[in-house]
PDB file of C-alpha atoms in Angstrom:
ATOM      1  CA  MET A 238     110.191 108.150  77.743  1.00 66.00           C
ATOM      2  CA  ALA A 239     108.723 109.407  80.601  1.00 80.00           C
ATOM      3  CA  LYS A 240     106.641 106.782  83.387  1.00 93.00           C
ATOM      4  CA  THR A 241     103.548 107.812  84.343  1.00 96.00           C
ATOM      5  CA  ARG A 242     103.533 107.026  87.886  1.00 97.00           C
ATOM      6  CA  VAL A 243     100.839 106.068  90.513  1.00 98.00           C
ATOM      7  CA  VAL A 244     100.592 106.589  94.608  1.00 98.00           C
ATOM      8  CA  MET A 245      98.030 104.329  96.500  1.00 98.00           C
ATOM      9  CA  GLU A 246      97.579 105.124  99.596  1.00 98.00           C
ATOM     10  CA  THR A 247      96.870 102.376 101.555  1.00 98.00           C
ATOM     11  CA  SER A 248      95.230 101.500 105.069  1.00 98.00           C
ATOM     12  CA  HIS A 249      98.923 100.061 105.498  1.00 98.00           C
ATOM     13  CA  GLY A 250     100.450 103.084 104.404  1.00 98.00           C
ATOM     14  CA  PRO A 251     101.788 104.224 100.701  1.00 98.00           C
ATOM     15  CA  ILE A 252     102.506 102.547  97.595  1.00 98.00           C
ATOM     16  CA  GLN A 253     104.016 104.091  94.477  1.00 98.00           C
ATOM     17  CA  ILE A 254     103.659 102.175  91.416  1.00 98.00           C
ATOM     18  CA  GLU A 255     105.789 103.114  88.053  1.00 98.00           C
ATOM     19  CA  LEU A 256     104.269 102.717  85.115  1.00 98.00           C
ATOM     20  CA  GLU A 257     105.371 100.878  81.525  1.00 98.00           C
ATOM     21  CA  ASP A 258     103.548 103.159  79.201  1.00 96.00           C
ATOM     22  CA  ASP A 259     105.610 102.387  76.303  1.00 97.00           C
ATOM     23  CA  LYS A 260     105.623  98.293  76.738  1.00 98.00           C
ATOM     24  CA  ALA A 261     102.296  97.607  77.692  1.00 98.00           C
ATOM     25  CA  PRO A 262     100.329 101.379  76.614  1.00 98.00           C
ATOM     26  CA  ILE A 263      96.556  99.693  76.048  1.00 98.00           C
ATOM     27  CA  THR A 264      97.196  97.818  80.193  1.00 98.00           C
ATOM     28  CA  VAL A 265      98.459 101.201  81.603  1.00 98.00           C
ATOM     29  CA  LYS A 266      95.503 103.284  79.560  1.00 98.00           C
ATOM     30  CA  ASN A 267      93.127 101.280  81.506  1.00 98.00           C
ATOM     31  CA  PHE A 268      94.700 101.085  84.416  1.00 98.00           C
ATOM     32  CA  LEU A 269      95.503 105.003  84.467  1.00 98.00           C
ATOM     33  CA  ALA A 270      91.656 105.411  83.405  1.00 98.00           C
ATOM     34  CA  TYR A 271      90.135 103.559  86.423  1.00 98.00           C
ATOM     35  CA  ILE A 272      92.193 105.650  88.634  1.00 98.00           C
ATOM     36  CA  ASP A 273      91.516 108.926  86.941  1.00 97.00           C
ATOM     37  CA  GLU A 274      87.620 108.356  87.560  1.00 97.00           C
ATOM     38  CA  GLY A 275      88.457 107.081  91.807  1.00 97.00           C
ATOM     39  CA  PHE A 276      87.404 103.782  90.234  1.00 98.00           C
ATOM     40  CA  TYR A 277      89.970 102.324  93.330  1.00 98.00           C
ATOM     41  CA  ASP A 278      89.321 104.214  96.051  1.00 98.00           C
ATOM     42  CA  ASN A 279      87.520 102.054  99.255  1.00 98.00           C
ATOM     43  CA  THR A 280      88.456  99.175  96.959  1.00 98.00           C
ATOM     44  CA  ILE A 281      90.554  96.317  99.217  1.00 98.00           C
ATOM     45  CA  PHE A 282      93.123  93.586  98.515  1.00 98.00           C
ATOM     46  CA  HIS A 283      91.216  90.793  98.489  1.00 98.00           C
ATOM     47  CA  ARG A 284      92.858  87.477  98.273  1.00 98.00           C
ATOM     48  CA  ILE A 285      96.234  87.727 100.179  1.00 98.00           C
ATOM     49  CA  ILE A 286      98.924  84.274  99.315  1.00 98.00           C
ATOM     50  CA  SER A 287     102.137  85.353 101.254  1.00 94.00           C
ATOM     51  CA  ASN A 288     104.263  83.393  99.145  1.00 96.00           C
ATOM     52  CA  PHE A 289     102.797  84.916  96.016  1.00 98.00           C
ATOM     53  CA  MET A 290     100.914  87.649  95.873  1.00 98.00           C
ATOM     54  CA  ILE A 291      98.526  90.368  96.926  1.00 98.00           C
ATOM     55  CA  GLN A 292      95.402  90.906  94.675  1.00 98.00           C
ATOM     56  CA  GLY A 293      92.951  93.958  94.894  1.00 98.00           C
ATOM     57  CA  GLY A 294      91.008  96.178  92.227  1.00 97.00           C
ATOM     58  CA  GLY A 295      88.483  94.814  92.565  1.00 96.00           C
ATOM     59  CA  PHE A 296      86.302  94.546  95.689  1.00 97.00           C
ATOM     60  CA  GLU A 297      85.063  97.209  97.928  1.00 97.00           C
ATOM     61  CA  PRO A 298      85.100  96.172 101.699  1.00 96.00           C
ATOM     62  CA  GLY A 299      82.147  93.707 103.064  1.00 92.00           C
ATOM     63  CA  MET A 300      83.434  91.974  99.286  1.00 95.00           C
ATOM     64  CA  ARG A 301      80.978  93.861  97.254  1.00 95.00           C
ATOM     65  CA  GLN A 302      82.400  93.823  93.345  1.00 96.00           C
ATOM     66  CA  LYS A 303      82.254  96.520  91.497  1.00 97.00           C
ATOM     67  CA  LYS A 304      81.449  96.916  87.981  1.00 97.00           C
ATOM     68  CA  THR A 305      84.171  97.005  85.808  1.00 97.00           C
ATOM     69  CA  LYS A 306      84.628  98.357  81.910  1.00 97.00           C
ATOM     70  CA  SER A 307      84.988  96.082  79.100  1.00 97.00           C
ATOM     71  CA  ALA A 308      88.441  93.606  78.880  1.00 98.00           C
ATOM     72  CA  VAL A 309      91.634  94.846  77.924  1.00 98.00           C
ATOM     73  CA  GLN A 310      93.794  92.501  74.929  1.00 98.00           C
ATOM     74  CA  ASN A 311      96.393  91.116  77.081  1.00 98.00           C
ATOM     75  CA  GLU A 312      99.629  92.327  76.601  1.00 98.00           C
ATOM     76  CA  SER A 313     102.501  89.269  77.664  1.00 98.00           C
ATOM     77  CA  LYS A 314     103.939  89.153  75.058  1.00 97.00           C
ATOM     78  CA  ASN A 315     105.560  92.863  76.200  1.00 98.00           C
ATOM     79  CA  GLY A 316     108.413  90.691  77.083  1.00 97.00           C
ATOM     80  CA  LEU A 317     108.803  91.997  80.611  1.00 98.00           C
ATOM     81  CA  SER A 318     108.604  88.690  83.881  1.00 98.00           C
ATOM     82  CA  ASN A 319     106.279  88.484  86.387  1.00 98.00           C
ATOM     83  CA  ALA A 320     109.446  89.283  88.936  1.00 98.00           C
ATOM     84  CA  GLY A 321     109.291  90.333  92.596  1.00 98.00           C
ATOM     85  CA  GLY A 322     107.567  93.618  92.972  1.00 98.00           C
ATOM     86  CA  THR A 323     106.121  94.377  89.643  1.00 98.00           C
ATOM     87  CA  LEU A 324     102.180  95.078  88.983  1.00 98.00           C
ATOM     88  CA  ALA A 325     100.424  92.355  87.102  1.00 98.00           C
ATOM     89  CA  MET A 326      96.840  92.411  85.328  1.00 98.00           C
ATOM     90  CA  ALA A 327      94.374  89.808  87.265  1.00 98.00           C
ATOM     91  CA  ARG A 328      92.243  88.053  84.257  1.00 98.00           C
ATOM     92  CA  THR A 329      90.171  84.866  84.254  1.00 97.00           C
ATOM     93  CA  SER A 330      91.247  81.445  82.789  1.00 96.00           C
ATOM     94  CA  ALA A 331      89.859  84.052  79.119  1.00 96.00           C
ATOM     95  CA  PRO A 332      93.343  85.383  78.121  1.00 97.00           C
ATOM     96  CA  ASP A 333      91.795  88.396  76.884  1.00 98.00           C
ATOM     97  CA  SER A 334      89.501  88.600  80.031  1.00 98.00           C
ATOM     98  CA  ALA A 335      91.347  91.641  82.477  1.00 98.00           C
ATOM     99  CA  THR A 336      89.187  94.241  83.958  1.00 98.00           C
ATOM    100  CA  ALA A 337      90.136  96.051  86.445  1.00 98.00           C
ATOM    101  CA  GLN A 338      91.488  93.565  89.138  1.00 98.00           C
ATOM    102  CA  PHE A 339      95.842  93.166  88.985  1.00 98.00           C
ATOM    103  CA  PHE A 340      97.680  91.788  91.769  1.00 98.00           C
ATOM    104  CA  ILE A 341     102.120  92.786  92.667  1.00 98.00           C
ATOM    105  CA  ASN A 342     104.497  89.529  92.807  1.00 98.00           C
ATOM    106  CA  LEU A 343     105.838  89.067  96.345  1.00 98.00           C
ATOM    107  CA  LYS A 344     108.553  87.270  94.740  1.00 98.00           C
ATOM    108  CA  ASP A 345     109.741  86.356  91.310  1.00 98.00           C
ATOM    109  CA  ASN A 346     106.587  84.072  89.403  1.00 98.00           C
ATOM    110  CA  THR A 347     108.638  83.525  85.868  1.00 98.00           C
ATOM    111  CA  PHE A 348     105.832  80.514  86.141  1.00 98.00           C
ATOM    112  CA  LEU A 349     102.989  83.583  85.036  1.00 98.00           C
ATOM    113  CA  ASP A 350     105.290  84.496  82.144  1.00 98.00           C
ATOM    114  CA  ARG A 351     104.077  84.185  78.606  1.00 97.00           C
ATOM    115  CA  THR A 352     107.016  81.984  78.047  1.00 96.00           C
ATOM    116  CA  GLN A 353     106.737  79.591  81.322  1.00 97.00           C
ATOM    117  CA  ALA A 354     102.177  80.024  81.040  1.00 96.00           C
ATOM    118  CA  GLN A 355     100.908  76.967  81.160  1.00 95.00           C
ATOM    119  CA  ASP A 356      98.165  78.422  79.033  1.00 95.00           C
ATOM    120  CA  GLY A 357     100.657  79.908  76.873  1.00 95.00           C
ATOM    121  CA  VAL A 358      99.638  83.460  77.011  1.00 97.00           C
ATOM    122  CA  GLY A 359     100.798  84.481  80.537  1.00 98.00           C
ATOM    123  CA  TYR A 360      99.676  87.923  83.227  1.00 98.00           C
ATOM    124  CA  CYS A 361     100.325  91.221  81.789  1.00 98.00           C
ATOM    125  CA  VAL A 362     103.462  92.964  83.591  1.00 98.00           C
ATOM    126  CA  PHE A 363     102.373  96.859  83.272  1.00 98.00           C
ATOM    127  CA  GLY A 364     103.867  98.478  86.589  1.00 98.00           C
ATOM    128  CA  ARG A 365     107.081  98.024  89.233  1.00 98.00           C
ATOM    129  CA  VAL A 366     106.372  98.701  93.303  1.00 98.00           C
ATOM    130  CA  VAL A 367     109.632 101.205  93.218  1.00 98.00           C
ATOM    131  CA  GLU A 368     108.789 102.929  96.957  1.00 98.00           C
ATOM    132  CA  GLY A 369     106.316 100.765  99.743  1.00 98.00           C
ATOM    133  CA  MET A 370     108.208  97.248  99.637  1.00 98.00           C
ATOM    134  CA  ASP A 371     107.538  97.332 103.054  1.00 98.00           C
ATOM    135  CA  VAL A 372     103.999  98.516 102.321  1.00 98.00           C
ATOM    136  CA  VAL A 373     103.793  94.940 100.788  1.00 98.00           C
ATOM    137  CA  ASP A 374     105.496  93.188 103.011  1.00 97.00           C
ATOM    138  CA  ARG A 375     103.087  94.325 105.895  1.00 97.00           C
ATOM    139  CA  ILE A 376     100.073  93.933 103.388  1.00 98.00           C
ATOM    140  CA  LYS A 377     101.208  90.195 102.960  1.00 97.00           C
ATOM    141  CA  GLY A 378     101.717  89.712 106.645  1.00 97.00           C
ATOM    142  CA  VAL A 379      97.948  89.586 107.508  1.00 97.00           C
ATOM    143  CA  ALA A 380      95.589  86.967 108.479  1.00 97.00           C
ATOM    144  CA  THR A 381      93.298  85.415 105.950  1.00 97.00           C
ATOM    145  CA  GLY A 382      91.087  83.024 105.970  1.00 96.00           C
ATOM    146  CA  SER A 383      87.548  82.291 103.659  1.00 95.00           C
ATOM    147  CA  ARG A 384      84.617  85.449 102.892  1.00 89.00           C
ATOM    148  CA  SER A 385      81.667  85.165 100.569  1.00 83.00           C
ATOM    149  CA  GLY A 386      82.735  81.534  98.873  1.00 89.00           C
ATOM    150  CA  HIS A 387      87.269  83.106  98.685  1.00 93.00           C
ATOM    151  CA  GLN A 388      89.402  82.022  99.876  1.00 95.00           C
ATOM    152  CA  ASP A 389      92.824  83.574 100.874  1.00 97.00           C
ATOM    153  CA  VAL A 390      91.185  87.109 101.466  1.00 97.00           C
ATOM    154  CA  PRO A 391      92.155  89.033 104.928  1.00 97.00           C
ATOM    155  CA  GLN A 392      90.335  88.495 108.322  1.00 96.00           C
ATOM    156  CA  GLU A 393      90.284  92.450 108.228  1.00 95.00           C
ATOM    157  CA  ASP A 394      89.957  94.616 105.314  1.00 96.00           C
ATOM    158  CA  VAL A 395      93.206  96.250 103.490  1.00 98.00           C
ATOM    159  CA  VAL A 396      91.731  99.175 102.204  1.00 98.00           C
ATOM    160  CA  ILE A 397      93.297 101.134  99.264  1.00 98.00           C
ATOM    161  CA  ARG A 398      91.531 104.688 100.578  1.00 98.00           C
ATOM    162  CA  SER A 399      92.987 106.593  97.418  1.00 97.00           C
ATOM    163  CA  ALA A 400      94.812 105.658  94.214  1.00 97.00           C
ATOM    164  CA  ARG A 401      96.024 108.749  92.002  1.00 97.00           C
ATOM    165  CA  ARG A 402      98.566 109.650  89.953  1.00 97.00           C
ATOM    166  CA  ALA A 403     101.641 111.002  91.230  1.00 94.00           C
ATOM    167  CA  ASP A 404     102.462 114.857  90.611  1.00 74.00           C
ATOM    168  CA  SER A 405     104.546 114.246  87.072  1.00 51.00           C
ATOM    169  CA  PRO A 406     105.864 111.605  84.919  1.00 49.00           C
ATOM    170  CA  VAL A 407     109.614 110.894  85.740  1.00 50.00           C
ATOM    171  CA  GLU A 408     112.452 110.577  82.622  1.00 50.00           C
TER     172      GLU A 408
END
């Protein structure tokens, strides 16, 4: 089955992501709906923990939260691991609360996998970075602090300028 690719143009360079259409169909459909409507354009990576992950997809510059669609079912039972370079959906403590926010794992975070998660549910992996890990590495190195009641926020905005489907799916 062809896998969909997405390109995120960030203020630090491009990141190309290959989605797991077959293993996380609900999550990928949700993510692509946000992509297709331009939701992620001019959003920021708002949470960066250099030895863990970078999180984005929910805030505009200035930590202005965006309104999202309804939450989706958690597909963490898909067998994919929160390995370095993978994308997973961010959520609250409620298992089926993911909307638009996602994170890129900076290292193997298997404690987030369903099989090892404290809550028995874990976080749904739905893609992986196939080009641009050097960009992700640059992003993880930015200075962070507290802002608008949030921790680990970049002191200077790391902007997702645009996010779109790549020209065509790959086999």
